[in-house]
Coordinates of C-alpha atoms in Angstrom, one line a residue:
Chain A
M997 CA 0.0 0.0 0.0
F998 CA 2.7 2.4 1.1
R999 CA 4.8 1.2 -1.8
K1000 CA 2.0 1.9 -4.3
A1001 CA 1.5 5.4 -2.9
L1002 CA 5.2 5.9 -3.2
I1003 CA 5.3 4.8 -6.8
A1004 CA 2.3 7.0 -7.6
A1005 CA 4.0 10.0 -5.9
T1006 CA 7.1 9.3 -7.9
A1007 CA 5.1 9.1 -11.1
L1008 CA 3.4 12.4 -10.3
V1009 CA 6.8 14.1 -9.8
A1010 CA 8.1 12.6 -13.0
V1011 CA 5.1 13.7 -15.2
P1012 CA 6.1 17.4 -15.6
A1013 CA 9.5 16.4 -16.8
L1014 CA 8.0 14.1 -19.4
A1015 CA 5.6 16.8 -20.5
D1016 CA 8.4 19.4 -21.2
T1017 CA 7.9 19.5 -25.0
P1018 CA 9.2 22.3 -27.2
E1019 CA 5.5 23.4 -27.7
L1020 CA 4.9 23.7 -23.9
L1021 CA 8.1 25.6 -23.4
L1022 CA 7.1 28.0 -26.2
R1023 CA 3.6 28.4 -24.6
G1024 CA 5.3 29.1 -21.2
Y1025 CA 7.5 31.9 -22.7
A1026 CA 4.5 33.4 -24.6
E1027 CA 2.4 33.4 -21.4
Q1028 CA 5.2 35.2 -19.6
A1029 CA 5.4 37.8 -22.4
R1030 CA 1.6 38.3 -22.1
T1031 CA 1.8 39.1 -18.4
T1032 CA 4.4 41.9 -19.1
S1033 CA 2.5 43.4 -22.1
A1034 CA -1.2 43.3 -22.6
S1035 CA -0.8 44.1 -26.3
Y1036 CA 1.5 41.1 -26.9
A1037 CA 0.5 39.6 -30.3
G1038 CA 1.9 36.1 -29.7
P1039 CA 5.0 34.3 -31.0
S1040 CA 6.3 35.1 -34.5
P1041 CA 8.6 32.7 -36.4
A1042 CA 9.5 35.6 -38.7
A1043 CA 10.6 37.7 -35.8
G1044 CA 12.5 34.7 -34.4
R1045 CA 14.3 34.3 -37.7
R1046 CA 15.3 37.9 -37.9
L1047 CA 16.7 37.8 -34.3
F1048 CA 18.5 34.6 -35.1
H1049 CA 20.5 36.4 -37.9
Q1050 CA 20.9 39.7 -36.1
Q1051 CA 24.6 40.5 -35.5
P1052 CA 25.2 43.6 -33.4
R1053 CA 28.7 42.5 -32.4
D1054 CA 31.0 39.6 -33.4
W1055 CA 28.5 36.8 -33.8
S1056 CA 24.9 36.0 -34.6
C1057 CA 23.1 32.8 -33.5
A1058 CA 23.8 31.5 -37.0
T1059 CA 27.6 31.8 -36.5
C1060 CA 27.6 28.8 -34.3
H1061 CA 24.2 27.2 -35.2
T1062 CA 24.4 27.8 -39.0
D1063 CA 21.5 29.5 -40.9
Q1064 CA 19.7 26.1 -41.3
P1065 CA 17.8 25.0 -38.1
T1066 CA 18.3 21.4 -39.0
A1067 CA 22.1 21.6 -39.8
T1068 CA 24.9 20.7 -37.4
G1069 CA 26.8 23.8 -36.2
R1070 CA 30.3 24.5 -35.1
H1071 CA 31.5 26.6 -32.1
A1072 CA 33.0 29.8 -33.4
I1073 CA 36.1 29.6 -31.2
T1074 CA 36.7 25.9 -30.5
G1075 CA 35.2 24.4 -33.7
K1076 CA 33.4 21.7 -31.6
A1077 CA 30.4 20.3 -33.5
I1078 CA 26.9 21.4 -32.2
G1079 CA 23.9 19.3 -32.9
P1080 CA 21.0 20.9 -34.8
L1081 CA 18.6 23.2 -32.8
A1082 CA 15.4 22.2 -34.6
P1083 CA 13.6 19.5 -32.6
S1084 CA 12.6 17.9 -35.9
A1085 CA 16.3 17.1 -36.5
N1086 CA 17.3 16.7 -32.8
P1087 CA 14.6 15.4 -30.5
E1088 CA 16.6 16.4 -27.4
R1089 CA 16.1 20.1 -28.0
F1090 CA 13.8 22.2 -25.8
R1091 CA 13.0 19.3 -23.4
N1092 CA 14.7 20.6 -20.3
P1093 CA 13.6 24.1 -19.2
A1094 CA 16.7 24.7 -17.0
K1095 CA 19.0 23.8 -19.8
V1096 CA 17.2 26.0 -22.3
E1097 CA 17.3 28.9 -19.8
K1098 CA 21.0 28.4 -19.2
W1099 CA 21.8 28.5 -22.9
F1100 CA 19.5 31.5 -23.7
K1101 CA 21.2 33.4 -20.9
R1102 CA 24.7 32.7 -22.1
N1103 CA 24.1 32.9 -25.9
C1104 CA 21.9 36.0 -25.8
S1105 CA 24.6 37.7 -23.7
D1106 CA 27.5 36.6 -26.0
T1107 CA 25.6 37.4 -29.2
L1108 CA 23.4 40.4 -28.5
G1109 CA 25.2 41.7 -25.4
R1110 CA 22.0 41.5 -23.4
P1111 CA 19.4 39.0 -22.1
C1112 CA 16.6 37.9 -24.4
T1113 CA 13.1 38.8 -23.4
S1114 CA 10.4 36.1 -22.9
A1115 CA 8.8 37.3 -26.2
E1116 CA 12.1 36.9 -28.0
K1117 CA 12.6 33.4 -26.6
A1118 CA 9.1 32.4 -27.8
D1119 CA 9.8 33.9 -31.2
L1120 CA 13.1 31.9 -31.4
I1121 CA 11.5 28.6 -30.5
A1122 CA 8.6 29.3 -32.9
F1123 CA 11.2 29.9 -35.7
L1124 CA 13.0 26.6 -34.8
L1125 CA 9.7 24.7 -34.9
D1126 CA 8.5 26.2 -38.2
P1127 CA 8.7 23.9 -41.2
K1128 CA 8.2 26.9 -43.5
N1129 CA 11.5 28.2 -42.1
G1130 CA 13.3 24.9 -42.8
A1131 CA 12.8 23.4 -39.4
Chain B
M595 CA 61.5 24.2 29.5
H596 CA 62.1 20.5 28.8
T597 CA 58.4 19.7 29.0
R598 CA 57.5 22.7 26.8
S599 CA 59.7 21.6 23.9
G600 CA 58.4 18.1 24.5
I601 CA 54.9 19.3 24.0
R602 CA 56.0 21.3 21.0
R603 CA 57.6 18.3 19.4
I604 CA 54.4 16.3 20.0
D605 CA 52.4 19.1 18.5
W606 CA 54.6 19.2 15.5
I607 CA 54.2 15.5 15.0
V608 CA 50.5 15.7 15.3
W609 CA 50.2 18.6 12.9
S610 CA 52.5 16.9 10.3
L611 CA 50.5 13.7 10.6
A612 CA 47.3 15.7 10.1
A613 CA 48.7 17.5 7.1
V614 CA 49.9 14.3 5.5
F615 CA 46.5 12.8 6.2
L616 CA 44.6 15.8 4.8
A617 CA 46.8 15.9 1.7
H618 CA 46.3 12.2 1.2
A619 CA 42.5 12.5 1.8
A620 CA 42.3 15.4 -0.7
V621 CA 44.1 13.4 -3.4
A622 CA 42.2 10.2 -2.6
A623 CA 38.9 12.0 -2.5
V624 CA 39.0 13.0 -6.2
P625 CA 38.4 9.7 -8.0
P626 CA 35.3 8.7 -5.9
A627 CA 33.7 12.1 -6.2
Q628 CA 34.4 12.0 -10.0
A629 CA 32.7 8.6 -10.2
A630 CA 29.7 9.8 -8.3
E631 CA 28.7 12.7 -10.6
P632 CA 30.4 11.9 -13.9
A633 CA 27.5 13.3 -15.9
A634 CA 27.7 16.9 -14.4
Y635 CA 31.3 17.6 -15.5
A636 CA 30.9 16.0 -19.0
E637 CA 27.6 17.8 -19.5
E638 CA 28.6 21.2 -18.2
C639 CA 32.3 21.4 -19.2
G640 CA 32.1 19.3 -22.4
A641 CA 29.6 21.3 -24.4
C642 CA 31.9 23.8 -26.1
H643 CA 35.2 21.9 -26.0
M644 CA 36.4 18.5 -24.8
A645 CA 35.9 18.0 -21.0
Y646 CA 39.5 18.5 -19.8
P647 CA 40.7 15.9 -17.4
A648 CA 41.0 17.2 -13.8
S649 CA 44.7 16.3 -13.6
L650 CA 45.6 19.0 -16.1
L651 CA 45.3 22.0 -13.7
R652 CA 45.9 22.3 -9.9
P653 CA 42.8 22.6 -7.7
A654 CA 43.6 26.3 -7.1
A655 CA 43.6 27.0 -10.8
W656 CA 40.3 25.1 -11.4
A657 CA 38.9 27.2 -8.6
V658 CA 39.7 30.4 -10.5
V659 CA 38.2 28.9 -13.7
L660 CA 35.0 28.1 -11.8
A661 CA 34.8 31.5 -10.2
T662 CA 35.1 33.3 -13.5
L663 CA 32.7 31.3 -15.7
D664 CA 30.6 34.4 -16.6
R665 CA 33.7 35.7 -18.6
H666 CA 35.3 32.5 -19.7
F667 CA 37.9 32.9 -22.4
G668 CA 35.7 35.1 -24.5
V669 CA 32.3 33.5 -23.8
D670 CA 29.7 33.4 -21.0
A671 CA 29.8 29.9 -19.5
S672 CA 28.0 30.8 -16.3
L673 CA 26.4 28.0 -14.1
D674 CA 24.0 28.2 -11.3
A675 CA 25.4 27.5 -7.8
T676 CA 24.2 23.9 -7.6
A677 CA 25.7 22.9 -11.0
R678 CA 28.9 24.8 -10.2
A679 CA 29.3 23.0 -6.8
A680 CA 28.8 19.6 -8.5
V681 CA 31.5 20.4 -11.1
A682 CA 33.8 21.7 -8.3
R683 CA 33.5 18.5 -6.4
Q684 CA 34.4 16.5 -9.5
L685 CA 37.5 18.6 -10.1
G686 CA 38.6 18.1 -6.5
V687 CA 37.9 21.8 -5.5
D688 CA 36.0 22.9 -2.4
P689 CA 32.8 24.4 -3.8
A690 CA 33.1 27.4 -1.4
V691 CA 36.5 28.2 -2.8
A692 CA 35.3 27.8 -6.3
S693 CA 32.8 30.6 -5.8
A694 CA 35.1 32.9 -3.9
A695 CA 38.4 32.7 -5.9
T696 CA 39.3 36.0 -7.5
A697 CA 41.5 36.7 -10.4
T698 CA 41.3 38.9 -13.5
A699 CA 41.8 36.1 -15.9
A700 CA 41.3 32.3 -15.7
P701 CA 44.4 30.2 -16.1
R702 CA 45.0 28.2 -19.3
I703 CA 46.3 24.6 -19.4
T704 CA 48.1 25.7 -22.6
Q705 CA 50.1 28.3 -20.7
Q706 CA 51.4 26.1 -17.9
G707 CA 55.2 25.5 -17.9
W708 CA 54.8 21.8 -18.4
F709 CA 52.6 22.3 -21.4
R710 CA 55.0 24.6 -23.2
E711 CA 57.9 22.1 -22.5
E712 CA 56.1 19.1 -23.8
H713 CA 55.1 21.0 -26.9
D714 CA 58.3 23.0 -27.6
E715 CA 58.6 21.2 -31.0
V716 CA 55.0 21.9 -32.0
S717 CA 54.9 25.2 -34.0
A718 CA 52.4 28.0 -33.3
Q719 CA 51.4 27.6 -37.0
L720 CA 50.4 24.0 -36.5
F721 CA 48.4 24.9 -33.4
R722 CA 46.5 27.5 -35.5
S723 CA 46.0 25.3 -38.6
P724 CA 42.4 24.7 -39.7
A725 CA 42.5 21.1 -38.5
V726 CA 43.6 22.0 -35.0
R727 CA 42.4 25.7 -34.5
S728 CA 43.9 26.0 -31.0
A729 CA 46.4 24.4 -28.7
A730 CA 43.4 23.9 -26.4
N731 CA 41.9 21.3 -28.8
C732 CA 44.0 18.5 -27.3
N733 CA 41.8 15.9 -29.0
A734 CA 42.9 17.1 -32.4
C735 CA 46.3 15.4 -31.8
H736 CA 45.8 13.2 -28.8
A737 CA 43.2 10.5 -29.6
G738 CA 42.8 9.6 -25.9
A739 CA 42.6 13.1 -24.6
D740 CA 39.1 12.9 -23.1
R741 CA 40.2 9.8 -21.2
G742 CA 43.3 11.6 -19.9
Q743 CA 45.7 9.7 -22.2
F744 CA 48.4 11.9 -23.7
D745 CA 51.3 9.5 -24.1
E746 CA 53.5 10.1 -27.1
H747 CA 52.5 6.8 -28.9
S748 CA 48.9 8.0 -29.4
V749 CA 49.9 11.4 -30.8
R750 CA 48.6 11.9 -34.4
I751 CA 49.2 15.2 -36.1
P752 CA 46.2 16.1 -38.4
R753 CA 46.9 17.6 -41.8

């Protein structure tokens, strides 16, 4: 009995992790954006694509991740291979919220020199999920 | 007088024993800690380059690397406190030291004296060649680098 309860409890704890799909992460960022701005229009793959190619300093996102969401990238300094960002080509992407936040924090800072907003993160994921943009 | 120096000598013996014991414990503590959380180091420190074996820098140097991750050799490699502590333990560094160490720049393996000596016949040109890119890419020439194997028999110069 106690054991069953324990298993059930473990399963409950495990469920949110299993449910962390790219779509849910995207929705989470969009909801955050809506709470900061009532006029928020929702995620835009086109805006995500523009941001992905923006290069205010040394790099754009495409410098390391290529301009093809499904292509294997290469680190600008070390040359180490980086698996594709599009979940269609790399099912491990956008499954772990803490990992996604960690990389948005680092890469937005390295590329744009500032953190990305929730709206921008939603746009970027929408772009990386959009078949019309090669994802 | 006689008793005092006697006590001093005993003190001294106790302290040396303690120091030897602590030094031994510190060295011995590294492998089990590494085995316990192998994923943390490989995941956090192997994303942008090979995960450098802990033996390549002294603990004090690793502490500086870990305390300056937000400006790490030209990129932001920052970690939250939990992940940084896990990585510190794997490198044999006290997590408290790893968050408190201060220095303007992190130390490079490739600028240690032993590294320069072992590579005095490798030209700067080869290190910068397209197939190698940087002296820090150990695995470009040492096939066993991520397992800590650097012996001269397994060196293969790419061209």
